[in-house]
Coordinates of C-alpha atoms in Angstrom, one line a residue:
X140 CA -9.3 25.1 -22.4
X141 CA -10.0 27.0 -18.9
X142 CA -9.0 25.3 -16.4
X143 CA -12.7 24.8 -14.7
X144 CA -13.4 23.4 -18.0
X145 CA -10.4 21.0 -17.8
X146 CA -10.9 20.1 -14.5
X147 CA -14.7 18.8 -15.5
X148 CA -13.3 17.1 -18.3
X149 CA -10.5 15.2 -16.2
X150 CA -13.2 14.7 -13.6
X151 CA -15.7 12.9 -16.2
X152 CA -13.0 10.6 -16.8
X153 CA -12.1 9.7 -13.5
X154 CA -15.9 9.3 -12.5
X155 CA -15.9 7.0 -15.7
X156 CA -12.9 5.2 -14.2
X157 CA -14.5 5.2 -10.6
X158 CA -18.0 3.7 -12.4
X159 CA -15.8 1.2 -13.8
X160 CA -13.4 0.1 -11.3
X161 CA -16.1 0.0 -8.5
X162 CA -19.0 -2.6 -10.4
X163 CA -15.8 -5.0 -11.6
X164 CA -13.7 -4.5 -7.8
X165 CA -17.2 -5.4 -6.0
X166 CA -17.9 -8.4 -8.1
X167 CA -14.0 -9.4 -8.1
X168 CA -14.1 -9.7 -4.4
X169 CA -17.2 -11.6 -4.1
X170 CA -16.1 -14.1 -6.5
X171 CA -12.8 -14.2 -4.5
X172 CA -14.1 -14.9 -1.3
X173 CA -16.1 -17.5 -2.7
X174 CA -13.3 -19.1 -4.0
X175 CA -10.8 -18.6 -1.1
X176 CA -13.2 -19.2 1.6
X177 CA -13.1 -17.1 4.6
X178 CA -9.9 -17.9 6.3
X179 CA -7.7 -17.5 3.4
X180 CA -9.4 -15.0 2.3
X181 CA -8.9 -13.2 5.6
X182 CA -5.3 -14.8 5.2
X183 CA -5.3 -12.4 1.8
X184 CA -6.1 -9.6 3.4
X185 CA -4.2 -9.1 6.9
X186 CA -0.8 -10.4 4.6
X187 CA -2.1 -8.2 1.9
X188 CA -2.2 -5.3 4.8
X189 CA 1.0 -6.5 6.1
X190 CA 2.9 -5.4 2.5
X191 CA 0.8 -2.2 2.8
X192 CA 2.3 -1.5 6.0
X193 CA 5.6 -1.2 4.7
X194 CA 4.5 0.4 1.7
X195 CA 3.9 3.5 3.4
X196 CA 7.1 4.8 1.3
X197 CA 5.1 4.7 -1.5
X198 CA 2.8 6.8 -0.7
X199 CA 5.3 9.7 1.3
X200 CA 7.4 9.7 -2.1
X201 CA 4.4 9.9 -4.1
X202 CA 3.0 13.3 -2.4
X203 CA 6.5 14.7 -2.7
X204 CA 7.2 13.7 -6.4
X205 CA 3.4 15.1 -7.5
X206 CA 3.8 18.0 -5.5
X207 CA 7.3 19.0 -7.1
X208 CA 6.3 18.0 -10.5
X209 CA 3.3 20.4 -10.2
X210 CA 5.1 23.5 -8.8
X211 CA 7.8 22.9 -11.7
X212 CA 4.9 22.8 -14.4
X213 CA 3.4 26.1 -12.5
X214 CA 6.8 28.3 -12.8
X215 CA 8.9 27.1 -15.4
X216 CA 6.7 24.9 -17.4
X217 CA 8.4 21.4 -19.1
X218 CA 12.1 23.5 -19.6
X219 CA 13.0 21.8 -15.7
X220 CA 11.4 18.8 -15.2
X221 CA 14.0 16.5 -16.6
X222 CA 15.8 17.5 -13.7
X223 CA 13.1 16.9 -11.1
X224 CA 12.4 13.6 -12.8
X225 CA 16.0 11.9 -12.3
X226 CA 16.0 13.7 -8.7
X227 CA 12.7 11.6 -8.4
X228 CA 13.7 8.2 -9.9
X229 CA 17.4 8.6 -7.2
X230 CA 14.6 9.2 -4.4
X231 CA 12.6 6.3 -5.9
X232 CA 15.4 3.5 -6.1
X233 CA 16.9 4.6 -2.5
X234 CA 13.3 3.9 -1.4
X235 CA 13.2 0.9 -2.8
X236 CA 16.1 -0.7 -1.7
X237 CA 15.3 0.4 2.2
X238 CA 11.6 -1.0 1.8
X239 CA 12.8 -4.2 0.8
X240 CA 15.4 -4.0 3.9
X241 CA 12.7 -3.1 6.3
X242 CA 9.6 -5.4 5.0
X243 CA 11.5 -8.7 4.9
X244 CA 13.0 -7.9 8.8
X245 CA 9.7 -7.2 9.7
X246 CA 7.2 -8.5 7.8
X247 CA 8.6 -12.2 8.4
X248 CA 8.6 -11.6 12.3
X249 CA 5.2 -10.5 12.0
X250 CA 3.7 -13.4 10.7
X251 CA 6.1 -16.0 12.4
X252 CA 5.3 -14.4 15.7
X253 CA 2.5 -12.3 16.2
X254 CA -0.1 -12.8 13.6
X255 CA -2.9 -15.3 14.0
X256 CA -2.5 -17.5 11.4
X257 CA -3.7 -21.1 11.3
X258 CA -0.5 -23.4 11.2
X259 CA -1.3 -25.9 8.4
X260 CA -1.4 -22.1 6.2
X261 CA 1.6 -20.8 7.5
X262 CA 3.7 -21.8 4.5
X263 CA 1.2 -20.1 2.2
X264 CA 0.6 -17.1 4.2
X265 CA 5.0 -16.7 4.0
X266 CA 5.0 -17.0 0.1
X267 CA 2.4 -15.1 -0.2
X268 CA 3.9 -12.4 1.8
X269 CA 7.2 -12.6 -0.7
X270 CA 4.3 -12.6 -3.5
X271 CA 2.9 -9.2 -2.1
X272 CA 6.0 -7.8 -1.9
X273 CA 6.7 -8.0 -5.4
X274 CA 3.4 -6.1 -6.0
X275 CA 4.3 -3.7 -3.6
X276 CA 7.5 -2.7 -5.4
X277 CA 6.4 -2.6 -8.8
X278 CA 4.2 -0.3 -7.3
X279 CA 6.8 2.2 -6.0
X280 CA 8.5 2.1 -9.0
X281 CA 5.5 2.9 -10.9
X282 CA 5.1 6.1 -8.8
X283 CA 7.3 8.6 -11.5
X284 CA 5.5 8.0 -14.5
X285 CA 1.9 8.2 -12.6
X286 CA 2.8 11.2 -11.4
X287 CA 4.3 12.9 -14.3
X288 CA 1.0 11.7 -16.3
X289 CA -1.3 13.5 -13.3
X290 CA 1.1 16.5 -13.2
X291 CA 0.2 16.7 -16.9
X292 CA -3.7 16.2 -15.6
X293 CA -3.5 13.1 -18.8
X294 CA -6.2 12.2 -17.2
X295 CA -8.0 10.1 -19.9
X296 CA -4.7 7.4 -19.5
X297 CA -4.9 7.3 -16.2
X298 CA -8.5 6.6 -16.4
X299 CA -8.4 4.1 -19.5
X300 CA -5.4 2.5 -17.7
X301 CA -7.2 2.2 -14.6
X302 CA -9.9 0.7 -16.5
X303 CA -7.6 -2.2 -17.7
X304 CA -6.1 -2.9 -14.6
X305 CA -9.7 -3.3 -13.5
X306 CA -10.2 -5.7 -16.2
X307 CA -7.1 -7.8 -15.9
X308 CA -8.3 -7.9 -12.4
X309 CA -11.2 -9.6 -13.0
X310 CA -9.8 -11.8 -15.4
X311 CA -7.8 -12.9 -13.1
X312 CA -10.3 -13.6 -10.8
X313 CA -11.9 -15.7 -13.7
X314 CA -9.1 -17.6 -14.2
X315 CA -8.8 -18.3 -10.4
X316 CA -12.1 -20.3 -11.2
X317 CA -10.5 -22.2 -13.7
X318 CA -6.7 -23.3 -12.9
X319 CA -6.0 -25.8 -10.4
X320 CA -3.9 -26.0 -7.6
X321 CA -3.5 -23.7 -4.1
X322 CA -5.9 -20.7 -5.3
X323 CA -4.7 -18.8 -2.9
X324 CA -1.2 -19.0 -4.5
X325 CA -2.4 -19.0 -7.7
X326 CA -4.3 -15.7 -7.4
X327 CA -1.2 -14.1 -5.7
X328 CA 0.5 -15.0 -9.1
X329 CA -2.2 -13.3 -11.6
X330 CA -1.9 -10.4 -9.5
X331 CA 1.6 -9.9 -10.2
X332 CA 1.4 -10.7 -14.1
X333 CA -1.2 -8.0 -14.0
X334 CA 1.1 -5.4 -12.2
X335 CA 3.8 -6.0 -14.9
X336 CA 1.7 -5.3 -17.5
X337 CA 0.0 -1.9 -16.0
X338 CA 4.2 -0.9 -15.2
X339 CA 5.6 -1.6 -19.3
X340 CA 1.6 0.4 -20.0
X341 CA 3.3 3.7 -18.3
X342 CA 6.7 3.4 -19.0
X343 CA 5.1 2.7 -23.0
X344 CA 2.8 6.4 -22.6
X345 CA 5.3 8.5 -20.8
X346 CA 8.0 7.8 -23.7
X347 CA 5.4 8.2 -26.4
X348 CA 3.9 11.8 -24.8
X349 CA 7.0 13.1 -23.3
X350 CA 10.1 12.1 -25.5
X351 CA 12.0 14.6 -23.6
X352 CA 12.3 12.6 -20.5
X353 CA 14.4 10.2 -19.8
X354 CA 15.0 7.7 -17.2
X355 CA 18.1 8.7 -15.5
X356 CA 20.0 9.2 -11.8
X357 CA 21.8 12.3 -12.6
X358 CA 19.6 14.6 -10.2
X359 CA 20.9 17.9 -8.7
X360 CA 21.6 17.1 -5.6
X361 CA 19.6 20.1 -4.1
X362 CA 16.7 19.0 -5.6
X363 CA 17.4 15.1 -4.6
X364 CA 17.4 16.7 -1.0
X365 CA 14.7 19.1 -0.9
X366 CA 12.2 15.8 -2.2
X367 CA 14.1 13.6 -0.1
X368 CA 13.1 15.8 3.1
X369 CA 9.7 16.4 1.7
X370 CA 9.3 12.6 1.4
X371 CA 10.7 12.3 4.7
X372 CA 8.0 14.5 6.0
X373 CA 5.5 12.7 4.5
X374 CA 6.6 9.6 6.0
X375 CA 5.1 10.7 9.4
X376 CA 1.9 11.0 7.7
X377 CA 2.1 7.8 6.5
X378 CA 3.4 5.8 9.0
X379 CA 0.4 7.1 11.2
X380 CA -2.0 6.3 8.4
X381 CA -0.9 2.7 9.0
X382 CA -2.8 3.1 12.4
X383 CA -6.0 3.2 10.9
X384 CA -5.8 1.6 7.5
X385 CA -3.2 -1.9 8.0
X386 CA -2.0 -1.4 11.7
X387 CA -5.7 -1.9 12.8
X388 CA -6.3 -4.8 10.7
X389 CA -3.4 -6.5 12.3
X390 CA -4.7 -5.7 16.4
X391 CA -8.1 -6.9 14.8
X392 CA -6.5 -10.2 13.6
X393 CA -4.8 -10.4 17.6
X394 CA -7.8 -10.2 19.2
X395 CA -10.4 -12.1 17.1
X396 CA -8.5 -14.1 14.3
X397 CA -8.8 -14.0 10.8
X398 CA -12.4 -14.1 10.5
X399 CA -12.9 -11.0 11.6
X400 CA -10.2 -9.5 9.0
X401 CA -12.1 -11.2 6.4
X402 CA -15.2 -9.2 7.8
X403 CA -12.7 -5.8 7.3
X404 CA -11.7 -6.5 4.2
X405 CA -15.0 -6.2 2.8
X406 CA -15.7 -3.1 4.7
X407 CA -12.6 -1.7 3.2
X408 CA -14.2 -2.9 -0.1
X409 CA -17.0 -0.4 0.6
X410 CA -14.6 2.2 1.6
X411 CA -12.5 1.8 -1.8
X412 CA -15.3 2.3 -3.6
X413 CA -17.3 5.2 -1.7
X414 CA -14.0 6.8 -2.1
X415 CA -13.9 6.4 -5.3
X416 CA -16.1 8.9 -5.9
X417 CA -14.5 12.0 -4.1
X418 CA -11.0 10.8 -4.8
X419 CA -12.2 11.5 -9.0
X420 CA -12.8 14.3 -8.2
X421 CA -10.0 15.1 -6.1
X422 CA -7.3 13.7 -8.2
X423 CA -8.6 15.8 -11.4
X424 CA -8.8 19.0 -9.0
X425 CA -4.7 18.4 -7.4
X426 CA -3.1 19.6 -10.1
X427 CA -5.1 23.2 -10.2
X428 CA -4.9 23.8 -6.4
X429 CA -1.5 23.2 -6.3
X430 CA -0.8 25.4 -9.1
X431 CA -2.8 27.9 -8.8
X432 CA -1.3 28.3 -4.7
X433 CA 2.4 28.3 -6.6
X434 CA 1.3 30.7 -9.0
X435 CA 0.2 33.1 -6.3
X436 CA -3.4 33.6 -7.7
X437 CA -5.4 33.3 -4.4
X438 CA -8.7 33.7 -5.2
X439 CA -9.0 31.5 -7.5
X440 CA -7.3 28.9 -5.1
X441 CA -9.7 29.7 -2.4
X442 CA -12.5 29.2 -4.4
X443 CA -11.3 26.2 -5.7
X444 CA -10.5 24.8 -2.2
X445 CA -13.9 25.8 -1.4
X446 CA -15.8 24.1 -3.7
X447 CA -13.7 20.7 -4.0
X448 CA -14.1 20.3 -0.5
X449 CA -18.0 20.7 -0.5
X450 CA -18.0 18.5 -3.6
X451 CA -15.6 15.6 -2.3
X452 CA -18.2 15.3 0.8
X453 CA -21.8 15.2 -1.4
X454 CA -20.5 13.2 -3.5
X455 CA -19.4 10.5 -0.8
X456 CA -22.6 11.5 1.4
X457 CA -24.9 10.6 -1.8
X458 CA -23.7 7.1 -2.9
X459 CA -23.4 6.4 1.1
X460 CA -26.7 7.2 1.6
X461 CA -28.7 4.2 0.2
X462 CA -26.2 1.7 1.3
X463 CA -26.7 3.1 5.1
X464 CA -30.4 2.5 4.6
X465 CA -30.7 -0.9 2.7
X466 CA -27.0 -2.5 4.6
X467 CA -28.1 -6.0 4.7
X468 CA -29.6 -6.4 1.4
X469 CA -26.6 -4.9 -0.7
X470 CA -24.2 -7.8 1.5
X471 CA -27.0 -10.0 0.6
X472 CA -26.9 -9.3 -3.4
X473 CA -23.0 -8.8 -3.4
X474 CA -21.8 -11.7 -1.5
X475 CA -22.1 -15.8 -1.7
X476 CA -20.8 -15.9 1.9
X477 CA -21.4 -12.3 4.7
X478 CA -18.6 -12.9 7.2
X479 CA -19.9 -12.2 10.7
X480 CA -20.7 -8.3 11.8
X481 CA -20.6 -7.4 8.3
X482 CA -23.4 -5.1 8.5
X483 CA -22.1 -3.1 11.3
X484 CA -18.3 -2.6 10.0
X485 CA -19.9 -1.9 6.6
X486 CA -22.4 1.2 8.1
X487 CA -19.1 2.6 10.5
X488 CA -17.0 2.6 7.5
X489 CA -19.7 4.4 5.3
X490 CA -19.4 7.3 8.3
X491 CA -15.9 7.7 8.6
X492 CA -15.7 7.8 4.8
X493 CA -18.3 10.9 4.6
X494 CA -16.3 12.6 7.3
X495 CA -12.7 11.8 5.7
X496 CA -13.7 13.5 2.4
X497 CA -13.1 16.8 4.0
X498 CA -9.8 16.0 4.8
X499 CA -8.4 15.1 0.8
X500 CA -8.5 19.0 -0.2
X501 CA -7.0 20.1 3.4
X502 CA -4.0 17.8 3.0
X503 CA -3.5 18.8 -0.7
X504 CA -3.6 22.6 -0.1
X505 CA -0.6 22.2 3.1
X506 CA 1.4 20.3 0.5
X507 CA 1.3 22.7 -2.2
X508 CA 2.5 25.1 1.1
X509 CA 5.6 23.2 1.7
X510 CA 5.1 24.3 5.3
X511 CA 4.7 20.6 6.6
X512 CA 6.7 19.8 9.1
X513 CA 5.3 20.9 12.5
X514 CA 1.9 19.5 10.7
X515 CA 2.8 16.9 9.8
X516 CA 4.3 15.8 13.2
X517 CA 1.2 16.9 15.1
X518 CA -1.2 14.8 12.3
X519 CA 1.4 11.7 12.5
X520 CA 1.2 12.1 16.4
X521 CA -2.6 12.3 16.8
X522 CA -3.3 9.5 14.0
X523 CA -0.9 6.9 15.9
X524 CA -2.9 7.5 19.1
X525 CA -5.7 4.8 17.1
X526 CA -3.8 1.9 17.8
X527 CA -3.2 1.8 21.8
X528 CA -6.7 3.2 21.7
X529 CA -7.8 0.2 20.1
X530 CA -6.1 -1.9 21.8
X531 CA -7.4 -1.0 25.6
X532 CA -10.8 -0.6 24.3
X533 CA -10.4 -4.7 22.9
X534 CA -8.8 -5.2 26.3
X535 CA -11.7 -3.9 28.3
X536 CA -13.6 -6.5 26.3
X537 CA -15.6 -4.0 23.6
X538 CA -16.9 -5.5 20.9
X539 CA -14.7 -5.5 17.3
X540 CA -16.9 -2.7 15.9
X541 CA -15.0 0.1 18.4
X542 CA -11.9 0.0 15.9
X543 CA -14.3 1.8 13.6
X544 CA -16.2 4.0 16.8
X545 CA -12.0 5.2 17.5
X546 CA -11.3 6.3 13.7
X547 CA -14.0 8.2 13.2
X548 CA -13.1 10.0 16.3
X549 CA -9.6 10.0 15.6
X550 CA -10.8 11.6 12.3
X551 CA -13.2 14.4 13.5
X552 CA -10.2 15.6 15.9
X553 CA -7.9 15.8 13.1
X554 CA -10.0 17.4 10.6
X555 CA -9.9 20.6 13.1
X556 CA -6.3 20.4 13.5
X557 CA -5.7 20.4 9.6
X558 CA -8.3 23.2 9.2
X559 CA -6.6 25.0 12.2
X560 CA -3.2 24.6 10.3
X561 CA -4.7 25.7 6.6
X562 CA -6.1 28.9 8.2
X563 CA -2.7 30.0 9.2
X564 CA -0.1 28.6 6.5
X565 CA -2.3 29.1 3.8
X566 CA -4.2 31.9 4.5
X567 CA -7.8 30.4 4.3
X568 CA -10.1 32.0 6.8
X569 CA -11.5 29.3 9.5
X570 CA -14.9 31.4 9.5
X571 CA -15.2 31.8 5.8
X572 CA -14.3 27.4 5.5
X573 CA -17.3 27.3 8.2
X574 CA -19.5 29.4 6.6
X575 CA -19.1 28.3 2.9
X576 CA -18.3 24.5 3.5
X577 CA -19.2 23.4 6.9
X578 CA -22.5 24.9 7.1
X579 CA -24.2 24.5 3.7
X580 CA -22.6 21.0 3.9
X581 CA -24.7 20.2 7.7
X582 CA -27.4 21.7 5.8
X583 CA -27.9 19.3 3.4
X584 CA -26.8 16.0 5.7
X585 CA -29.6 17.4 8.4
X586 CA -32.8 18.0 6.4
X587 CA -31.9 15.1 4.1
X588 CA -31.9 13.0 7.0
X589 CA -35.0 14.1 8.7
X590 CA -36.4 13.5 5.0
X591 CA -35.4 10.2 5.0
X592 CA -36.4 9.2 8.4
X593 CA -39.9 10.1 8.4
X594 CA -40.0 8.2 4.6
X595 CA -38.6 5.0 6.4
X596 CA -41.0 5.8 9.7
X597 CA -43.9 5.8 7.1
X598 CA -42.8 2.4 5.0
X599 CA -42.7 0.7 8.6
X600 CA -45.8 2.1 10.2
X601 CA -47.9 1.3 6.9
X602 CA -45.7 -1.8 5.7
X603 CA -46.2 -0.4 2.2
X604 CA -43.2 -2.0 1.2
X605 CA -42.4 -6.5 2.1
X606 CA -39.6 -7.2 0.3
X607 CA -35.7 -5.8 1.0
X608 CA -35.6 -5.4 -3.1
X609 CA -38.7 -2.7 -3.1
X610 CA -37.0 -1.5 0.3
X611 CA -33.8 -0.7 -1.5
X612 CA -35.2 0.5 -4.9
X613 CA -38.2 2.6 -3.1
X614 CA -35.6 4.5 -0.6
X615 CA -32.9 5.2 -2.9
X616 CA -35.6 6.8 -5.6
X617 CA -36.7 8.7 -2.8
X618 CA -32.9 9.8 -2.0
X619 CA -32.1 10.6 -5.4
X620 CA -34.8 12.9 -5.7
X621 CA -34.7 14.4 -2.2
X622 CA -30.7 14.8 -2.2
X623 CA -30.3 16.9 -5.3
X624 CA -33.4 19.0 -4.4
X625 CA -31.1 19.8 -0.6
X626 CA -28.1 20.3 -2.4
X627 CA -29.4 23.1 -5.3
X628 CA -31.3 25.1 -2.3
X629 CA -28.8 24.6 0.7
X630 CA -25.4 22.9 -0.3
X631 CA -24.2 25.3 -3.0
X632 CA -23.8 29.6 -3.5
X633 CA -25.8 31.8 -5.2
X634 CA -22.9 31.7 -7.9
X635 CA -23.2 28.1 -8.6
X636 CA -26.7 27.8 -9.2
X637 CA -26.5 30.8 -11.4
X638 CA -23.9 28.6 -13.4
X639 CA -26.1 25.9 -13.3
X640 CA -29.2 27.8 -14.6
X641 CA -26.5 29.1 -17.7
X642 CA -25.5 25.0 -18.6
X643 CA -29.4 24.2 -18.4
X644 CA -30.6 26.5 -20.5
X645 CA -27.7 26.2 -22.9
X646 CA -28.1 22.5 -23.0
X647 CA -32.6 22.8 -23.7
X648 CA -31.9 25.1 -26.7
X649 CA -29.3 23.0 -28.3
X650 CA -31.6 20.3 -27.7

């Protein structure tokens, strides 16, 4: 199989996954904060963003163990990797053991101290906190086997797995309905049940497909080093991403309480599953850039880079679209109970989700570099900027919708400074990124909005449309026709719609 042809085939799975995931993880949170009410369901969230915090190992070791597991399958194929996979698991359990140091230090000050926190659910909020924890590090130690089964791009698992945690999810969320007692303590509990289960699910796969592999602490020590600085480098990345995904929630919660966490959980509900889109496709694509940088084959990378990075952002731009446009009435239909601002969280986060899509291939392409550290300290520096930024601008009394107004900021800054560094450690022209992704890319977000604005301009001059149902389902037809229409004429080369044209007319004479 080529590897464009794999990397459609890993990508239909994932989008399967994302299709999935989304419909039950927007339902599952509706039915939660119906059943939590807002303040514990805000308490949910800033503890829930608390464990995060401190989870930011999990992500540093993650990029480190995919990117060494990828460069290993790229020069010496599967002969190595036992090697690289007890360095991992030595890197993995001296994680561990520091995370669990560092959350229950800090985490407990946190909430005894600092958080807002009503004081007849302080008790809750603390187990709770021990309950995330747990989550948290059956998480890390998942992170091996996950990426061993990407490295592999076994993408159908990951995607049927992901489907199942989805589902356990939401039976969980069912049974919330039905069991008594504290249901905030109760769903804390399902959770973890479902996180053993998805755990003894990969450890079950990886010893079926790769019987070679065992679990063991008998690394080299060079490579146990080179991932443990790699991880270390990471760290800075995600320490700063803290800032702007659980750092903010916690400034949020100091300034105006719980409710208004509640009101950023559900925009990070929105932003989970816009995402979910891009990340698909990004996830399926890692593996190739990655490899095909180690391998030394650089036109191929480029052109890969290229097009995953114009990809990521339609992708994200077209299922943002609609919601942008009908706001209200999709909080209406999704949710018993719209905390307050809702609407305006929701339509920030939709932005700053189109513009961070750029930034997934840019990241990916430095780590299969190496050349991370001075990058990595100047992304750290400029992403931990957000939170003093928030602070003064809640300080000189602006409303709770400038945390978003300072990401996306924060974020347009940065994605300059990544494509700055890519030009020059990875030997991607700045002009040819501007020509054959920036451009075609404002292209298709300009005349699509112009489009779209004098269609809504026309519905309210005429009132051809009353209700916010007809609103929604007249504006999105009108999107899905107009968007694919900008993309084939102004968001993709002459060489794409060419390949387009060949899977067309293949497809109409096999039908």
């Amino acid at each position: 199989m080529t590897k464009s042809k794999l990397i459609v085939k890993n990508s239909v799975f994932m989008a399967i996954r994302m299709f999935v995931v989304m419909a039950i993880g927007l339902y599952s949170s509706r039915v939660v904060l119906q059943q939590l009410g807002v303040t514990d369901f805000g308490i949910f969230s800033v503890i829930g963003g608390l464990t995060l915090v401190m989870t930011f190992f999990n992500s540093a070791l993650a990029a480190a163990i995919q990117r060494y597991m990828n460069v290993e399958l790229s020069l010496r194929g599967n002969d190595g990797m036992q090697n690289v996979f007890s360095a991992c698991w030595v890197c993995v359990l001296l994680i561990t053991g520091t995370f669990i140091v560092l959350a229950e230090g800090a985490g407990l000050w946190l909430i005894n101290s600092e958080l807002s926190i009503p004081a007849e659910r302080m008790v809750q909020a603390r187990i709770v906190f021990q309950m995330s924890l747990v989550i948290a590090i059956l998480e890390i130690l998942r992170v091996p086997y996950n990426s061993l089964i990407i490295a592999h791009e076994k993408m159908s698992f990951y995607a049927y797995n992901s489907i199942v945690e989805a589902m356990l999810k939401l039976a969980a969320v069912i049974f919330l309905e039905l069991l008594p007692g504290d249901k905030l303590l109760v769903y804390m509990g399902l959770l973890i049940g479902v996180a053993f289960l998805i755990n003894a699910a990969y450890v079950w796969y990886c010893r079926r497909e790769f019987p070679a592999l065992r679990f063991s602490v008998r690394g080299a020590r060079g490579k146990i080093t080179e991932i443990g600085k790699f991880t270390g480098w990471n760290l800075l990345t995600s320490i700063s991403d803290i800032a702007y995904q659980q750092g903010s929630a916690m400034v949020l919660n100091i300034f105006f309480g719980v409710t208004l966490n509640a009101t950023m959980g559900i925009a990070n509900q929105v932003k989970t599953a816009v995402f979910s889109f891009s990340r698909s496709v990004q996830t399926a694509a890692n593996p190739q850039i990655v490899k095909t940088f180690s391998g030394g084959e650089h036109t191929e990378f480029t052109q890969l880079f290229m097009r995953i990075s114009r990809i990521s952002f339609l992708f994200v731009l077209f299922l943002g679209g609609p919601i942008l446009m009908n706001t209200d009435f999709v909080l209406d239909i999704w949710l018993s109970v719209i905390p307050p601002e809702a609407a305006v969280f929701v339509r920030l986060m939709i932005v700053f989700c189109i513009l961070d899509s750029l930034t997934g291939p840019l990241w990916i392409t430095m780590q299969a570099a190496g050349k991370i550290a001075r990058y990595q300290i100047v992304v750290s520096t400029v992403w931990l900027c957000a939170l003093p930024l928030m602070y003064v601008a809640f300080r000189c009394g602006l409303p709770s919708y400038w945390l978003l107004i300072v990401l996306i900021g924060i974020d347009f800054a940065l994605l300059w400074i990544r494509l700055g560094y890519t030009s020059r450690c990875c030997d991607v022209a700045m002009r040819a990124y501007l020509a054959d992704v920036a451009w075609p890319l404002v292209c298709v977000t300009v005349s699509t909005g112009i489009c779209m604005w004098i269609v809504l301009a026309f519905i309210d001059k005429t009132s051809a449309v009353t209700s916010p149902f007809g609103h929604f389902l007249l504006t999105s037809t009108i999107w899905c026709l107009i968007f694919p229409l900008a993309v084939y004429c102004l968001g993709i080369t002459r060489q794409e719609r060419i390949i387009l044209g060949e899977l067309r007319h293949k497809y109409l004479k096999c039908s």
